[in-house]
mmCIF file of C-alpha atoms in Angstrom:
data_model
loop_
_atom_site.group_PDB
_atom_site.id
_atom_site.type_symbol
_atom_site.label_atom_id
_atom_site.label_comp_id
_atom_site.label_asym_id
_atom_site.label_seq_id
_atom_site.Cartn_x
_atom_site.Cartn_y
_atom_site.Cartn_z
ATOM 1 C CA UNK A 7 -9.949 6.371 -88.060
ATOM 2 C CA UNK A 8 -7.400 8.284 -85.904
ATOM 3 C CA UNK A 9 -8.307 9.945 -82.647
ATOM 4 C CA UNK A 10 -6.832 13.260 -81.587
ATOM 5 C CA UNK A 11 -4.726 12.974 -78.470
ATOM 6 C CA UNK A 12 -4.888 15.910 -76.066
ATOM 7 C CA UNK A 13 -2.158 16.573 -73.580
ATOM 8 C CA UNK A 14 -2.956 15.313 -70.007
ATOM 9 C CA UNK A 15 -3.144 17.724 -67.159
ATOM 10 C CA UNK A 16 0.555 17.396 -66.343
ATOM 11 C CA UNK A 17 1.871 17.292 -69.812
ATOM 12 C CA UNK A 18 3.213 20.562 -71.551
ATOM 13 C CA UNK A 19 1.095 21.827 -74.436
ATOM 14 C CA UNK A 20 2.860 22.549 -77.786
ATOM 15 C CA UNK A 21 0.659 25.572 -78.031
ATOM 16 C CA UNK A 22 1.234 26.885 -74.453
ATOM 17 C CA UNK A 23 3.269 29.905 -75.600
ATOM 18 C CA UNK A 24 6.436 30.908 -77.093
ATOM 19 C CA UNK A 25 9.896 30.363 -75.655
ATOM 20 C CA UNK A 26 10.462 33.837 -74.490
ATOM 21 C CA UNK A 27 7.262 33.902 -72.599
ATOM 22 C CA UNK A 28 7.844 30.566 -70.979
ATOM 23 C CA UNK A 29 11.442 31.767 -70.007
ATOM 24 C CA UNK A 30 9.899 34.809 -68.346
ATOM 25 C CA UNK A 31 7.504 32.848 -66.411
ATOM 26 C CA UNK A 32 10.239 30.391 -65.359
ATOM 27 C CA UNK A 33 12.414 33.206 -64.130
ATOM 28 C CA UNK A 34 9.503 34.577 -62.136
ATOM 29 C CA UNK A 35 9.170 31.344 -60.316
ATOM 30 C CA UNK A 36 12.916 31.417 -59.409
ATOM 31 C CA UNK A 37 12.769 34.976 -58.364
ATOM 32 C CA UNK A 38 9.765 34.059 -56.224
ATOM 33 C CA UNK A 39 11.805 31.371 -54.436
ATOM 34 C CA UNK A 40 14.707 33.796 -53.941
ATOM 35 C CA UNK A 41 12.488 36.487 -52.525
ATOM 36 C CA UNK A 42 11.335 34.005 -49.846
ATOM 37 C CA UNK A 43 14.795 32.567 -49.208
ATOM 38 C CA UNK A 44 16.139 36.097 -48.657
ATOM 39 C CA UNK A 45 13.379 36.821 -46.220
ATOM 40 C CA UNK A 46 12.077 39.785 -48.274
ATOM 41 C CA UNK A 47 8.523 38.971 -47.300
ATOM 42 C CA UNK A 48 7.488 42.566 -48.001
ATOM 43 C CA UNK A 49 8.262 41.996 -51.684
ATOM 44 C CA UNK A 50 6.372 38.867 -51.864
ATOM 45 C CA UNK A 51 2.869 40.348 -52.635
ATOM 46 C CA UNK A 52 4.360 42.109 -55.630
ATOM 47 C CA UNK A 53 4.505 38.578 -57.429
ATOM 48 C CA UNK A 54 0.729 38.618 -57.459
ATOM 49 C CA UNK A 55 -1.872 40.765 -59.481
ATOM 50 C CA UNK A 56 -4.298 42.862 -57.201
ATOM 51 C CA UNK A 57 -6.961 40.108 -57.305
ATOM 52 C CA UNK A 58 -4.201 37.336 -57.158
ATOM 53 C CA UNK A 59 -5.006 34.439 -54.942
ATOM 54 C CA UNK A 60 -2.520 32.378 -52.823
ATOM 55 C CA UNK A 61 -3.620 29.102 -51.415
ATOM 56 C CA UNK A 62 -1.919 26.270 -49.662
ATOM 57 C CA UNK A 63 -4.128 23.141 -50.264
ATOM 58 C CA UNK A 64 -2.671 19.879 -49.209
ATOM 59 C CA UNK A 65 -2.814 17.010 -51.754
ATOM 60 C CA UNK A 66 -4.937 14.716 -49.328
ATOM 61 C CA UNK A 67 -7.634 17.419 -49.181
ATOM 62 C CA UNK A 68 -7.487 18.439 -52.881
ATOM 63 C CA UNK A 69 -7.794 14.881 -54.090
ATOM 64 C CA UNK A 70 -10.698 14.239 -51.781
ATOM 65 C CA UNK A 71 -12.504 17.370 -52.855
ATOM 66 C CA UNK A 72 -12.156 18.921 -49.468
ATOM 67 C CA UNK A 73 -11.543 22.595 -48.844
ATOM 68 C CA UNK A 74 -9.148 22.109 -45.886
ATOM 69 C CA UNK A 75 -6.636 24.894 -46.681
ATOM 70 C CA UNK A 76 -3.693 25.689 -44.620
ATOM 71 C CA UNK A 77 -3.623 29.292 -45.894
ATOM 72 C CA UNK A 78 -6.043 31.114 -48.067
ATOM 73 C CA UNK A 79 -5.522 34.547 -49.364
ATOM 74 C CA UNK A 80 -7.960 35.631 -52.062
ATOM 75 C CA UNK A 81 -6.349 39.034 -53.047
ATOM 76 C CA UNK A 82 -3.011 40.872 -52.671
ATOM 77 C CA UNK A 83 -4.325 42.837 -49.660
ATOM 78 C CA UNK A 84 -4.751 39.609 -47.774
ATOM 79 C CA UNK A 85 -1.234 38.606 -48.809
ATOM 80 C CA UNK A 86 0.124 41.882 -47.411
ATOM 81 C CA UNK A 87 -1.822 41.296 -44.224
ATOM 82 C CA UNK A 88 -0.223 37.838 -44.019
ATOM 83 C CA UNK A 89 3.252 39.533 -44.133
ATOM 84 C CA UNK A 90 2.296 42.018 -41.597
ATOM 85 C CA UNK A 91 1.130 39.281 -39.294
ATOM 86 C CA UNK A 92 4.406 37.440 -39.714
ATOM 87 C CA UNK A 93 6.462 40.535 -38.975
ATOM 88 C CA UNK A 94 4.425 41.788 -36.031
ATOM 89 C CA UNK A 95 2.302 39.250 -34.463
ATOM 90 C CA UNK A 96 3.245 35.693 -35.041
ATOM 91 C CA UNK A 97 5.888 33.841 -33.203
ATOM 92 C CA UNK A 98 7.456 30.856 -35.130
ATOM 93 C CA UNK A 99 10.739 28.889 -35.339
ATOM 94 C CA UNK A 100 13.667 30.852 -36.368
ATOM 95 C CA UNK A 101 15.054 29.349 -39.474
ATOM 96 C CA UNK A 102 16.548 29.804 -42.983
ATOM 97 C CA UNK A 103 14.496 28.558 -45.900
ATOM 98 C CA UNK A 104 15.696 27.284 -49.193
ATOM 99 C CA UNK A 105 13.161 26.883 -51.976
ATOM 100 C CA UNK A 106 14.234 24.549 -54.798
ATOM 101 C CA UNK A 107 11.941 25.017 -57.749
ATOM 102 C CA UNK A 108 12.162 22.755 -60.835
ATOM 103 C CA UNK A 109 10.231 21.568 -63.831
ATOM 104 C CA UNK A 110 8.461 24.838 -64.548
ATOM 105 C CA UNK A 111 6.138 24.059 -67.337
ATOM 106 C CA UNK A 112 3.414 26.040 -69.148
ATOM 107 C CA UNK A 113 0.880 23.228 -69.797
ATOM 108 C CA UNK A 114 -1.848 25.313 -71.354
ATOM 109 C CA UNK A 115 -3.217 28.735 -72.176
ATOM 110 C CA UNK A 116 -6.630 30.290 -72.182
ATOM 111 C CA UNK A 117 -6.453 33.702 -73.669
ATOM 112 C CA UNK A 118 -3.991 35.738 -71.539
ATOM 113 C CA UNK A 119 -3.913 33.177 -68.827
ATOM 114 C CA UNK A 120 -1.129 30.684 -68.735
ATOM 115 C CA UNK A 121 -1.619 27.465 -66.827
ATOM 116 C CA UNK A 122 1.665 26.530 -65.123
ATOM 117 C CA UNK A 123 2.939 23.585 -63.083
ATOM 118 C CA UNK A 124 6.328 23.531 -61.243
ATOM 119 C CA UNK A 125 7.729 21.242 -58.481
ATOM 120 C CA UNK A 126 9.076 22.634 -55.282
ATOM 121 C CA UNK A 127 11.024 21.431 -52.241
ATOM 122 C CA UNK A 128 11.422 23.719 -49.220
ATOM 123 C CA UNK A 129 14.284 22.991 -46.897
ATOM 124 C CA UNK A 130 14.588 24.619 -43.524
ATOM 125 C CA UNK A 131 17.694 25.009 -41.466
ATOM 126 C CA UNK A 132 17.131 25.933 -37.760
ATOM 127 C CA UNK A 133 19.358 28.095 -35.616
ATOM 128 C CA UNK A 134 21.194 25.011 -34.408
ATOM 129 C CA UNK A 135 22.270 24.183 -37.930
ATOM 130 C CA UNK A 136 19.974 21.229 -38.548
ATOM 131 C CA UNK A 137 18.498 21.102 -42.075
ATOM 132 C CA UNK A 138 15.340 19.178 -42.859
ATOM 133 C CA UNK A 139 12.973 18.784 -45.696
ATOM 134 C CA UNK A 140 10.047 20.935 -44.604
ATOM 135 C CA UNK A 141 7.638 20.597 -47.553
ATOM 136 C CA UNK A 142 7.661 19.108 -51.122
ATOM 137 C CA UNK A 143 4.954 19.435 -53.586
ATOM 138 C CA UNK A 144 3.685 21.207 -56.637
ATOM 139 C CA UNK A 145 2.739 24.808 -57.603
ATOM 140 C CA UNK A 146 -0.413 24.945 -59.731
ATOM 141 C CA UNK A 147 -0.434 28.450 -60.993
ATOM 142 C CA UNK A 148 -2.311 30.824 -63.311
ATOM 143 C CA UNK A 149 0.029 33.351 -64.672
ATOM 144 C CA UNK A 150 -0.828 36.548 -66.575
ATOM 145 C CA UNK A 151 1.282 39.443 -67.805
ATOM 146 C CA UNK A 152 1.027 42.857 -66.266
ATOM 147 C CA UNK A 153 3.045 45.624 -67.873
ATOM 148 C CA UNK A 154 5.180 42.988 -69.620
ATOM 149 C CA UNK A 155 5.992 41.115 -66.554
ATOM 150 C CA UNK A 156 4.517 37.798 -65.345
ATOM 151 C CA UNK A 157 2.487 37.724 -62.218
ATOM 152 C CA UNK A 158 0.402 35.248 -60.384
ATOM 153 C CA UNK A 159 -3.366 35.461 -60.912
ATOM 154 C CA UNK A 160 -3.343 32.431 -58.751
ATOM 155 C CA UNK A 161 -0.743 30.315 -57.016
ATOM 156 C CA UNK A 162 -2.104 27.081 -55.476
ATOM 157 C CA UNK A 163 0.588 25.331 -53.516
ATOM 158 C CA UNK A 164 -0.035 21.588 -53.201
ATOM 159 C CA UNK A 165 2.016 19.825 -50.484
ATOM 160 C CA UNK A 166 2.445 16.085 -51.088
ATOM 161 C CA UNK A 167 1.691 15.358 -47.548
ATOM 162 C CA UNK A 168 -0.483 16.740 -44.871
ATOM 163 C CA UNK A 169 2.373 16.162 -42.292
ATOM 164 C CA UNK A 170 4.845 18.969 -41.764
ATOM 165 C CA UNK A 171 7.510 18.906 -38.937
ATOM 166 C CA UNK A 172 6.833 22.560 -37.754
ATOM 167 C CA UNK A 173 4.192 25.394 -38.021
ATOM 168 C CA UNK A 174 3.438 26.688 -41.600
ATOM 169 C CA UNK A 175 4.451 30.390 -41.133
ATOM 170 C CA UNK A 176 6.431 31.534 -44.062
ATOM 171 C CA UNK A 177 4.989 31.130 -47.595
ATOM 172 C CA UNK A 178 5.881 28.004 -49.575
#
């Protein structure tokens, strides 16, 4: 008697979607990183649907079942408020960011919602020219299509470590 084997949570699903859809989703992730690297924070909310959620949930807390989020925005208006705060109120280290995004995989699909995983590394270069690894981890995203374009219904950023060298100001 043979038992059916289902893909694990980190394995791509053969039925996740067609290649064109997956390429559009992958491209969206790369454009997302480029938007942040170019300091176009005002454009960042456009990657989310109106009810889209952006969360930074460190792996330590996530695996322990704790809610200790670094950032929690549960709709696009909160994401816009975050940008406004960064531009007008917050003071943080001047730096250049570089988002390296890889291994973008659609691992499943439930109706119109694509379950996507991707790795990220964010490097920061300070105004003295010193570059350091700021954060590394995984994006755990739910992606839907709006007017033919992929958008985040949810992007949960899961940093591998709770320790970061500086304040989390800009999005990961």
